Tab-separated table of C-alpha atoms and ligand atoms in Angstrom:
chain	number	residue	atom	x	y	z
E	1	MET	CA	0.000	0.000	0.000
E	2	THR	CA	1.317	3.483	-0.834
E	3	SER	CA	2.049	5.580	2.224
E	4	MET	CA	2.398	9.322	2.471
E	5	ARG	CA	4.648	11.286	4.816
E	6	VAL	CA	3.142	14.287	6.561
E	7	SER	CA	6.484	16.043	6.945
E	8	LEU	CA	9.391	16.494	4.569
E	9	THR	CA	12.546	14.410	4.844
E	10	ASP	CA	15.882	16.092	5.622
E	11	GLU	CA	16.844	15.694	1.952
E	12	GLN	CA	13.638	17.379	0.796
E	13	ARG	CA	14.204	20.264	3.227
E	14	ALA	CA	17.760	20.609	1.940
E	15	LEU	CA	16.452	20.612	-1.633
E	16	LYS	CA	14.079	23.492	-0.835
E	17	ALA	CA	16.824	25.365	1.018
E	18	GLY	CA	19.165	25.000	-1.972
E	19	VAL	CA	16.565	26.411	-4.367
E	20	ALA	CA	15.706	29.212	-1.932
E	21	GLU	CA	19.406	30.138	-1.755
E	22	ILE	CA	19.481	30.630	-5.528
E	23	CYS	CA	16.189	32.548	-5.417
E	24	LYS	CA	17.707	35.035	-2.945
E	25	ARG	CA	19.987	36.215	-5.720
E	26	TYR	CA	16.930	36.974	-7.901
E	27	PRO	CA	14.765	39.308	-5.799
E	28	GLY	CA	11.536	41.135	-6.669
E	29	GLU	CA	13.399	43.818	-8.668
E	30	TYR	CA	14.740	41.131	-11.022
E	31	TRP	CA	11.307	39.640	-11.783
E	32	ARG	CA	9.675	43.083	-11.943
E	33	GLN	CA	12.102	44.304	-14.586
E	34	LEU	CA	11.610	41.148	-16.654
E	35	ASP	CA	7.867	41.586	-16.331
E	36	GLN	CA	8.074	45.152	-17.626
E	37	ASP	CA	10.307	44.092	-20.527
E	38	ARG	CA	8.432	40.825	-21.094
E	39	ALA	CA	11.845	39.172	-21.025
E	40	TYR	CA	12.828	35.594	-20.168
E	41	PRO	CA	14.623	34.942	-16.830
E	42	GLU	CA	17.691	33.685	-18.665
E	43	ALA	CA	20.168	34.135	-15.798
E	44	PHE	CA	17.868	32.499	-13.238
E	45	VAL	CA	17.020	29.486	-15.425
E	46	THR	CA	20.685	29.004	-16.346
E	47	GLU	CA	21.764	29.034	-12.697
E	48	LEU	CA	18.965	26.667	-11.713
E	49	THR	CA	19.915	24.293	-14.530
E	50	ARG	CA	23.639	24.392	-13.688
E	51	ALA	CA	22.802	23.517	-10.103
E	52	GLY	CA	21.005	20.406	-11.427
E	53	TYR	CA	17.470	21.376	-10.396
E	54	LEU	CA	15.955	21.255	-13.872
E	55	GLY	CA	17.385	17.804	-14.472
E	56	ALA	CA	16.005	16.621	-11.137
E	57	LEU	CA	13.495	14.240	-12.712
E	58	VAL	CA	15.826	12.820	-15.364
E	59	PRO	CA	16.903	9.334	-14.202
E	60	GLN	CA	20.521	8.951	-13.116
E	61	GLU	CA	21.281	6.550	-15.992
E	62	TYR	CA	20.592	9.464	-18.366
E	63	GLY	CA	22.679	11.947	-16.399
E	64	GLY	CA	19.992	13.464	-14.156
E	65	VAL	CA	19.383	13.338	-10.425
E	66	GLY	CA	16.554	10.792	-10.626
E	67	LEU	CA	14.286	12.401	-8.040
E	68	GLY	CA	10.512	11.926	-7.806
E	69	ILE	CA	7.645	14.183	-8.843
E	70	LEU	CA	7.245	15.474	-5.266
E	71	GLU	CA	10.810	16.791	-5.360
E	72	GLY	CA	10.107	18.392	-8.756
E	73	GLY	CA	7.057	20.023	-7.163
E	74	LEU	CA	9.063	21.235	-4.168
E	75	ILE	CA	11.535	22.947	-6.506
E	76	LEU	CA	8.757	24.826	-8.331
E	77	GLU	CA	6.847	25.586	-5.143
E	78	THR	CA	9.977	27.122	-3.623
E	79	ILE	CA	10.642	29.341	-6.654
E	80	ASN	CA	7.110	30.751	-6.486
E	81	ALA	CA	7.079	31.016	-2.693
E	82	CYS	CA	10.259	33.115	-2.964
E	83	GLY	CA	8.514	35.555	-5.347
E	84	GLY	CA	9.787	34.150	-8.646
E	85	ASN	CA	7.929	32.406	-11.440
E	86	GLY	CA	8.541	28.696	-11.994
E	87	ALA	CA	6.532	28.869	-15.215
E	88	ALA	CA	9.738	29.914	-16.926
E	89	CYS	CA	11.024	26.384	-16.600
E	90	HIS	CA	8.302	24.041	-15.261
E	91	ALA	CA	7.410	22.520	-18.634
E	92	GLN	CA	10.755	20.785	-19.011
E	93	MET	CA	9.980	18.680	-15.959
E	94	TYR	CA	6.760	17.288	-17.375
E	95	ILE	CA	7.545	17.208	-21.100
E	96	MET	CA	10.674	15.220	-20.432
E	97	GLY	CA	8.475	12.421	-19.042
E	98	THR	CA	6.916	11.839	-22.486
E	99	VAL	CA	10.367	11.241	-23.986
E	100	LEU	CA	11.350	9.038	-21.050
E	101	ARG	CA	8.214	6.875	-21.166
E	102	HIS	CA	7.621	6.664	-24.908
E	103	GLY	CA	10.858	7.642	-26.662
E	104	SER	CA	13.210	5.046	-28.150
E	105	GLU	CA	16.418	4.200	-26.298
E	106	GLU	CA	18.290	6.102	-29.006
E	107	GLN	CA	16.142	9.242	-28.464
E	108	LYS	CA	16.590	9.017	-24.694
E	109	ARG	CA	20.385	8.678	-25.005
E	110	ARG	CA	20.532	11.526	-27.528
E	111	TYR	CA	18.418	14.036	-25.608
E	112	LEU	CA	18.046	13.326	-21.896
E	113	PRO	CA	21.702	13.719	-20.808
E	114	LYS	CA	21.910	17.061	-22.616
E	115	ILE	CA	18.588	18.175	-21.116
E	116	ALA	CA	19.948	17.241	-17.678
E	117	THR	CA	23.101	19.341	-18.113
E	118	GLY	CA	21.235	22.229	-19.725
E	119	GLU	CA	23.054	21.869	-23.033
E	120	LEU	CA	19.607	21.441	-24.578
E	121	ARG	CA	16.419	23.081	-23.366
E	122	LEU	CA	13.106	21.294	-23.807
E	123	GLN	CA	10.678	23.949	-22.649
E	124	ALA	CA	8.208	24.157	-25.556
E	125	PHE	CA	5.097	22.028	-25.772
E	126	GLY	CA	2.775	22.588	-28.744
E	127	VAL	CA	-0.785	21.351	-28.282
E	128	THR	CA	-3.317	24.222	-28.213
E	129	GLU	CA	-4.780	25.484	-31.483
E	130	PRO	CA	-7.018	28.455	-32.284
E	131	ASN	CA	-9.867	26.313	-33.661
E	132	SER	CA	-9.845	23.472	-31.149
E	133	GLY	CA	-8.793	24.911	-27.756
E	134	SER	CA	-9.541	22.464	-24.946
E	135	ASP	CA	-11.014	19.977	-27.437
E	136	THR	CA	-7.569	18.601	-28.270
E	137	THR	CA	-8.577	15.746	-30.563
E	138	LYS	CA	-10.073	18.292	-32.990
E	139	LEU	CA	-6.693	19.908	-33.600
E	140	GLN	CA	-5.995	20.626	-37.261
E	141	THR	CA	-2.215	20.741	-37.558
E	142	THR	CA	-1.117	17.878	-39.803
E	143	ALA	CA	2.147	15.978	-40.138
E	144	VAL	CA	2.361	13.972	-43.363
E	145	ARG	CA	5.093	11.398	-43.945
E	146	ARG	CA	7.156	11.996	-47.115
E	147	GLY	CA	10.066	9.550	-47.333
E	148	ASP	CA	12.409	10.180	-44.427
E	149	ARG	CA	10.615	13.396	-43.323
E	150	TYR	CA	7.301	14.582	-41.962
E	151	VAL	CA	5.830	17.764	-43.444
E	152	VAL	CA	3.955	19.854	-40.893
E	153	ASN	CA	1.239	22.386	-41.720
E	154	GLY	CA	-1.118	24.288	-39.431
E	155	GLN	CA	-1.237	26.719	-36.522
E	156	LYS	CA	-0.789	26.655	-32.771
E	157	ILE	CA	-1.687	29.327	-30.249
E	158	PHE	CA	-0.372	30.247	-26.789
E	159	ILE	CA	2.736	28.099	-27.133
E	160	SER	CA	5.211	29.199	-24.496
E	161	ARG	CA	9.028	29.443	-24.471
E	162	VAL	CA	9.486	28.538	-28.157
E	163	LEU	CA	12.129	31.254	-28.562
E	164	GLN	CA	13.951	30.149	-25.406
E	165	SER	CA	13.937	26.423	-26.121
E	166	ASP	CA	16.130	24.222	-28.328
E	167	LEU	CA	13.597	21.427	-28.617
E	168	MET	CA	9.850	21.273	-28.909
E	169	LEU	CA	7.343	18.511	-28.305
E	170	LEU	CA	4.550	18.803	-30.861
E	171	LEU	CA	1.161	17.106	-31.168
E	172	ALA	CA	-0.140	16.860	-34.751
E	173	ARG	CA	-2.599	14.762	-36.717
E	174	THR	CA	-0.964	12.094	-38.872
E	175	THR	CA	-4.184	10.345	-39.975
E	176	PRO	CA	-7.257	12.402	-40.958
E	177	VAL	CA	-10.027	12.206	-38.398
E	178	ASP	CA	-12.475	10.609	-40.906
E	179	GLN	CA	-10.067	7.677	-41.360
E	180	VAL	CA	-9.744	6.655	-37.688
E	181	LYS	CA	-12.039	4.624	-35.429
E	182	ARG	CA	-11.805	7.018	-32.472
E	183	ARG	CA	-11.019	10.749	-32.537
E	184	THR	CA	-8.179	10.054	-30.120
E	185	ASP	CA	-6.445	7.880	-32.754
E	186	GLY	CA	-4.307	9.296	-35.533
E	187	LEU	CA	-2.519	11.959	-33.470
E	188	SER	CA	1.251	11.749	-33.103
E	189	VAL	CA	3.934	13.311	-30.939
E	190	PHE	CA	7.173	14.682	-32.358
E	191	LEU	CA	10.309	15.927	-30.664
E	192	PHE	CA	12.183	18.227	-33.005
E	193	ASP	CA	14.997	20.733	-33.027
E	194	LEU	CA	13.560	24.253	-33.180
E	195	ARG	CA	16.902	25.719	-34.200
E	196	GLN	CA	16.847	23.802	-37.493
E	197	ALA	CA	13.162	24.322	-38.246
E	198	GLN	CA	12.482	25.882	-41.660
E	199	GLY	CA	8.886	26.876	-42.388
E	200	LEU	CA	8.011	27.780	-38.793
E	201	GLU	CA	6.959	31.339	-38.014
E	202	VAL	CA	6.882	32.349	-34.348
E	203	ARG	CA	4.834	35.433	-33.414
E	204	PRO	CA	5.263	36.524	-29.787
E	205	LEU	CA	2.044	37.470	-27.978
E	206	ARG	CA	1.977	40.100	-25.243
E	207	MET	CA	-0.021	38.456	-22.457
E	208	MET	CA	-1.384	39.615	-19.090
E	209	MET	CA	1.778	38.284	-17.452
E	210	ASN	CA	5.344	37.644	-18.572
E	211	HIS	CA	5.067	34.174	-20.065
E	212	SER	CA	7.060	34.076	-23.357
E	213	THR	CA	3.957	32.913	-25.231
E	214	ASN	CA	3.561	32.746	-29.017
E	215	ALA	CA	1.381	31.991	-31.991
E	216	LEU	CA	2.994	29.458	-34.336
E	217	PHE	CA	2.488	29.012	-38.066
E	218	PHE	CA	3.764	25.859	-39.759
E	219	ASP	CA	4.136	26.221	-43.510
E	220	ASN	CA	5.491	22.953	-44.949
E	221	MET	CA	7.893	22.629	-42.025
E	222	GLU	CA	9.990	19.505	-42.609
E	223	ILE	CA	11.267	17.448	-39.698
E	224	PRO	CA	13.215	14.176	-39.816
E	225	ALA	CA	11.065	11.032	-39.576
E	226	GLU	CA	13.039	10.029	-36.464
E	227	SER	CA	11.454	12.982	-34.631
E	228	LEU	CA	8.418	10.748	-34.059
E	229	ILE	CA	8.057	9.647	-30.438
E	230	GLY	CA	6.696	6.128	-29.985
E	231	GLU	CA	4.174	4.818	-32.488
E	232	GLU	CA	2.528	6.942	-35.135
E	233	GLY	CA	-1.133	7.591	-34.274
E	234	ARG	CA	-0.793	6.961	-30.527
E	235	GLY	CA	0.290	10.471	-29.533
E	236	PHE	CA	-2.888	11.434	-27.703
E	237	SER	CA	-2.445	8.647	-25.172
E	238	TYR	CA	1.195	9.717	-24.649
E	239	ILE	CA	0.077	13.279	-23.902
E	240	ILE	CA	-2.643	12.044	-21.532
E	241	ASP	CA	0.011	9.932	-19.794
E	242	GLY	CA	1.994	13.066	-19.013
E	243	MET	CA	-0.962	15.004	-17.673
E	244	ASN	CA	-0.823	13.770	-14.108
E	245	ALA	CA	2.769	14.972	-13.804
E	246	GLU	CA	1.766	18.295	-15.332
E	247	ARG	CA	-1.145	18.723	-12.900
E	248	ILE	CA	1.036	17.914	-9.862
E	249	LEU	CA	3.778	20.305	-10.933
E	250	VAL	CA	1.393	23.131	-11.802
E	251	ALA	CA	-0.360	22.614	-8.449
E	252	SER	CA	3.079	23.137	-6.907
E	253	ASP	CA	3.496	26.477	-8.724
E	254	SER	CA	0.151	27.543	-7.208
E	255	ILE	CA	1.017	26.307	-3.709
E	256	GLY	CA	4.179	28.424	-3.865
E	257	ASP	CA	2.157	31.435	-5.016
E	258	GLY	CA	-0.326	30.876	-2.188
E	259	ARG	CA	2.501	30.746	0.377
E	260	TRP	CA	4.012	33.980	-0.985
E	261	PHE	CA	0.682	35.855	-0.839
E	262	VAL	CA	-0.109	34.671	2.679
E	263	GLU	CA	3.349	35.603	3.955
E	264	LYS	CA	3.193	39.073	2.362
E	265	ALA	CA	-0.359	39.624	3.593
E	266	VAL	CA	0.521	38.673	7.179
E	267	ALA	CA	3.652	40.848	7.230
E	268	TYR	CA	1.832	43.866	5.841
E	269	SER	CA	-1.270	43.450	8.011
E	270	ASN	CA	0.881	43.273	11.133
E	271	GLN	CA	2.805	46.456	10.376
E	272	ARG	CA	0.221	48.734	8.710
E	273	VAL	CA	-1.432	50.837	11.422
E	274	ILE	CA	-4.762	52.506	10.572
E	275	PHE	CA	-7.317	53.767	13.109
E	276	GLY	CA	-4.609	53.378	15.744
E	277	ARG	CA	-4.011	49.612	15.399
E	278	PRO	CA	-2.574	47.114	12.931
E	279	ILE	CA	-5.087	46.416	10.171
E	280	GLY	CA	-4.534	42.669	10.826
E	281	ALA	CA	-6.359	43.087	14.153
E	282	ASN	CA	-9.603	43.426	12.164
E	283	GLN	CA	-11.399	40.171	11.437
E	284	GLY	CA	-12.371	41.525	8.005
E	285	VAL	CA	-8.655	41.601	7.192
E	286	GLN	CA	-7.377	38.514	9.031
E	287	PHE	CA	-10.146	36.033	8.163
E	288	PRO	CA	-9.564	36.000	4.371
E	289	ILE	CA	-5.833	35.529	4.998
E	290	ALA	CA	-6.429	32.723	7.504
E	291	LYS	CA	-8.920	31.040	5.145
E	292	ALA	CA	-6.461	31.263	2.261
E	293	HIS	CA	-3.769	29.730	4.468
E	294	MET	CA	-6.045	26.790	5.302
E	295	ALA	CA	-6.823	26.291	1.613
E	296	VAL	CA	-3.126	26.323	0.689
E	297	GLU	CA	-2.382	23.755	3.419
E	298	ALA	CA	-5.194	21.501	2.175
E	299	ALA	CA	-4.035	21.822	-1.437
E	300	GLU	CA	-0.526	20.894	-0.358
E	301	LEU	CA	-1.802	17.718	1.316
E	302	MET	CA	-3.648	16.739	-1.857
E	303	ARG	CA	-0.564	17.522	-3.968
E	304	ASN	CA	1.520	15.339	-1.655
E	305	LYS	CA	-0.993	12.501	-1.929
E	306	ALA	CA	-1.039	12.751	-5.727
E	307	ALA	CA	2.771	12.837	-5.802
E	308	ALA	CA	3.080	9.839	-3.472
E	309	LEU	CA	0.767	7.800	-5.717
E	310	PHE	CA	2.523	9.005	-8.884
E	311	ASP	CA	5.968	8.124	-7.545
E	312	ALA	CA	4.688	4.687	-6.485
E	313	GLY	CA	3.395	4.099	-10.023
E	314	GLN	CA	-0.220	4.015	-8.776
E	315	PRO	CA	-3.217	5.594	-10.579
E	316	CYS	CA	-3.461	9.226	-9.477
E	317	GLY	CA	-5.680	10.961	-12.052
E	318	ALA	CA	-8.273	11.997	-9.456
E	319	GLU	CA	-5.708	13.267	-6.937
E	320	ALA	CA	-3.574	15.068	-9.546
E	321	ASN	CA	-6.640	16.857	-10.925
E	322	MET	CA	-7.955	17.721	-7.464
E	323	ALA	CA	-4.537	19.024	-6.435
E	324	LYS	CA	-4.370	21.274	-9.489
E	325	TYR	CA	-7.892	22.574	-8.881
E	326	LEU	CA	-7.525	23.135	-5.122
E	327	ALA	CA	-4.099	24.740	-5.436
E	328	ALA	CA	-5.186	27.174	-8.176
E	329	GLU	CA	-8.253	28.197	-6.127
E	330	ALA	CA	-6.207	28.543	-2.924
E	331	ALA	CA	-3.592	30.699	-4.645
E	332	TRP	CA	-6.299	32.886	-6.129
E	333	ASP	CA	-8.016	33.339	-2.754
E	334	ALA	CA	-4.650	34.192	-1.213
E	335	ALA	CA	-3.929	36.624	-4.066
E	336	ASN	CA	-7.197	38.471	-3.461
E	337	ALA	CA	-6.688	38.579	0.307
E	338	CYS	CA	-3.197	39.951	-0.289
E	339	VAL	CA	-4.338	42.671	-2.703
E	340	ASP	CA	-7.206	43.644	-0.389
E	341	CYS	CA	-5.084	44.024	2.739
E	342	HIS	CA	-2.501	46.070	0.841
E	343	GLY	CA	-5.152	48.610	-0.156
E	344	GLY	CA	-3.780	50.932	-2.855
E	345	TYR	CA	-0.281	49.498	-2.426
E	346	GLY	CA	-1.528	46.154	-3.744
E	347	PHE	CA	-1.779	47.828	-7.132
E	348	ALA	CA	1.651	49.480	-7.013
E	349	GLU	CA	4.253	47.627	-9.092
E	350	GLU	CA	7.033	47.980	-6.523
E	351	TYR	CA	5.211	45.703	-4.052
E	352	ASP	CA	5.164	42.778	-6.548
E	353	VAL	CA	1.646	41.893	-5.348
E	354	GLU	CA	0.004	42.952	-8.611
E	355	ARG	CA	2.590	40.984	-10.643
E	356	LYS	CA	2.121	37.814	-8.615
E	357	PHE	CA	-1.670	38.374	-8.764
E	358	ARG	CA	-1.533	38.297	-12.573
E	359	GLU	CA	0.789	35.280	-12.589
E	360	ALA	CA	-1.351	33.263	-10.151
E	361	ARG	CA	-4.515	33.843	-12.187
E	362	LEU	CA	-3.223	31.783	-15.102
E	363	TYR	CA	-3.582	28.448	-13.337
E	364	LYS	CA	-7.361	28.663	-13.166
E	365	VAL	CA	-7.308	28.511	-16.989
E	366	ALA	CA	-4.113	26.781	-18.123
E	367	PRO	CA	-2.827	24.199	-18.745
E	368	VAL	CA	-6.391	22.983	-18.219
E	369	ASN	CA	-9.308	25.094	-17.054
E	370	GLN	CA	-11.082	24.501	-13.750
E	371	ASN	CA	-14.342	23.548	-15.499
E	372	LEU	CA	-12.710	20.663	-17.313
E	373	VAL	CA	-11.069	19.449	-14.112
E	374	THR	CA	-14.463	19.559	-12.402
E	375	ALA	CA	-16.029	17.692	-15.329
E	376	TYR	CA	-13.297	15.029	-14.999
E	377	ILE	CA	-14.059	14.536	-11.298
E	378	ALA	CA	-17.814	14.443	-11.958
E	379	GLU	CA	-17.484	11.845	-14.695
E	380	HIS	CA	-14.486	9.693	-13.812
E	381	VAL	CA	-14.573	9.818	-10.005
E	382	LEU	CA	-18.280	10.238	-9.240
E	383	GLY	CA	-19.736	8.356	-12.203
E	384	LEU	CA	-21.958	11.197	-13.430
E	385	PRO	CA	-22.793	11.452	-17.153
E	386	ARG	CA	-20.197	13.019	-19.432
E	387	SER	CA	-21.111	16.703	-19.779
E	388	TYR	CA	-19.326	17.536	-23.038
T	401	FAD	C1	-0.144	32.216	-20.733
T	401	FAD	C2	-0.563	30.951	-21.410
T	401	FAD	C3	0.402	30.008	-21.735
T	401	FAD	C4	0.051	28.833	-22.392
T	401	FAD	N1	1.038	27.954	-22.789
T	401	FAD	C5	0.699	26.868	-23.541
T	401	FAD	C6	1.716	26.010	-24.067
T	401	FAD	O1	2.912	26.201	-23.825
T	401	FAD	N2	1.326	24.969	-24.848
T	401	FAD	C7	0.021	24.721	-25.149
T	401	FAD	O2	-0.247	23.768	-25.877
T	401	FAD	N3	-0.977	25.527	-24.662
T	401	FAD	C8	-0.659	26.590	-23.878
T	401	FAD	N4	-1.646	27.428	-23.400
T	401	FAD	C9	-3.029	27.180	-23.792
T	401	FAD	C10	-3.909	26.713	-22.669
T	401	FAD	O3	-3.609	25.403	-22.317
T	401	FAD	C11	-5.341	26.916	-23.199
T	401	FAD	O4	-5.587	28.308	-23.198
T	401	FAD	C12	-6.339	26.197	-22.405
T	401	FAD	O5	-6.151	24.819	-22.528
T	401	FAD	C13	-7.770	26.519	-22.838
T	401	FAD	O6	-7.929	26.538	-24.237
T	401	FAD	P1	-8.624	27.806	-24.923
T	401	FAD	O7	-7.851	29.010	-24.503
T	401	FAD	O8	-8.775	27.592	-26.374
T	401	FAD	O9	-10.037	27.871	-24.243
T	401	FAD	P2	-11.394	27.147	-24.739
T	401	FAD	O10	-11.177	25.704	-24.958
T	401	FAD	O11	-11.976	27.952	-25.825
T	401	FAD	O12	-12.280	27.329	-23.435
T	401	FAD	C14	-12.662	28.654	-22.975
T	401	FAD	C15	-13.375	28.502	-21.668
T	401	FAD	O13	-14.612	27.834	-21.876
T	401	FAD	C16	-14.903	26.977	-20.799
T	401	FAD	N5	-15.156	25.632	-21.351
T	401	FAD	C17	-14.706	25.072	-22.506
T	401	FAD	N6	-15.188	23.832	-22.648
T	401	FAD	C18	-15.950	23.575	-21.579
T	401	FAD	C19	-16.723	22.468	-21.125
T	401	FAD	N7	-16.810	21.336	-21.833
T	401	FAD	N8	-17.379	22.562	-19.949
T	401	FAD	C20	-17.317	23.705	-19.200
T	401	FAD	N9	-16.601	24.781	-19.571
T	401	FAD	C21	-15.925	24.725	-20.743
T	401	FAD	C22	-13.728	27.022	-19.823
T	401	FAD	O14	-14.019	27.898	-18.758
T	401	FAD	C23	-12.621	27.621	-20.646
T	401	FAD	O15	-11.675	28.358	-19.863
T	401	FAD	C24	-1.310	28.592	-22.698
T	401	FAD	C25	-2.278	29.530	-22.330
T	401	FAD	C26	-1.927	30.686	-21.707
T	401	FAD	C27	-2.997	31.685	-21.368
């Protein structure tokens, strides 16, 4: 039976302390400037990679540290709890799993050691399209085999870190939907080198927060046939396989955000004196902060349960989805409590509250929106009819 610890091990504490030490060198001013410039945290990601944290989940036989998903989550949680933004590098941790589980031995030997050292960055993951959105199996980008190449045509939207990544994992249709038994068949996953891609146009999008997000246009982009991961036509199941890891890691981003907001809110509410006493002495101020703290704690427990199951190789779809949902809600409640207690200062850039507020909001929508998580729980956990 899988068991779950209620406190961290000494190694896990040391892991968090190591990440926090790096984060100290990248304070609010650093992230604020990047946010204004919509620039990538190059120096931070490079230092984190050199210290081995981004290769944490790569198995030792491929040059990584071989840690579990909980440790991956603790790394991201710590970055966000220190005021940074783990979104700059979180994707590598979950995309890498697709290569590890479904790639050939040759692909694993070629890419994973270099991903572990940082020689290659795998931060770009291309699924979402303008005409299909959350309905992934309706995506329209095609990859057609021509001899020793695939020719890719179509569009993607909101694809992050394409300009900062060497490699990209792409989901495209290889068999037209009217020629497959199930809509989930006929989709394939490719891992290709962005630096050699001809026929790919990348248009950066200015988003609410600094997220290095782009629209992509594939115009007869040719990639080597050996870019295919696993079997042709089975790509959807490979992507689904990676979703539990993604949910657990994104929940960790939100838990870190929630911790940051609660800490800031408590500090400010204790020192801001209005009507002759600290504002935190008012229940109207302290209750939302206390409630947000409870929600963050509960989300963390669910994340830990999901991670324990995941690392034990047990089914964890329900727990991973619930962790993502609860953590995103908790972070958002904490964000609102933090803005409210800061009054006008919550909107002033120099406090970082408004930046973190914008960053935390994302996880109610991406990588999967809260409605679809709720629909998953209703259908797959509770046995209610499928709603879409
Ligand atoms: C900053 C940012 C970065 C991103 N990075 C990436 C990336 O790197 N790679 C990538 O592939 N994608 C990325 N995405 C895309 C993201 O995953 C999608 O935006 C998300 O999956 C939703 O798709 P959509 O925007 O088309 O919304 P839609 O699918 O159009 O849905 C819109 C809204 O309708 C509601 N809705 C839809 N269907 C249902 C239903 N059946 N039941 C109830 N409600 C429903 C939901 O509230 C949903 O939020 C990113 C998005 C953002 C904003």
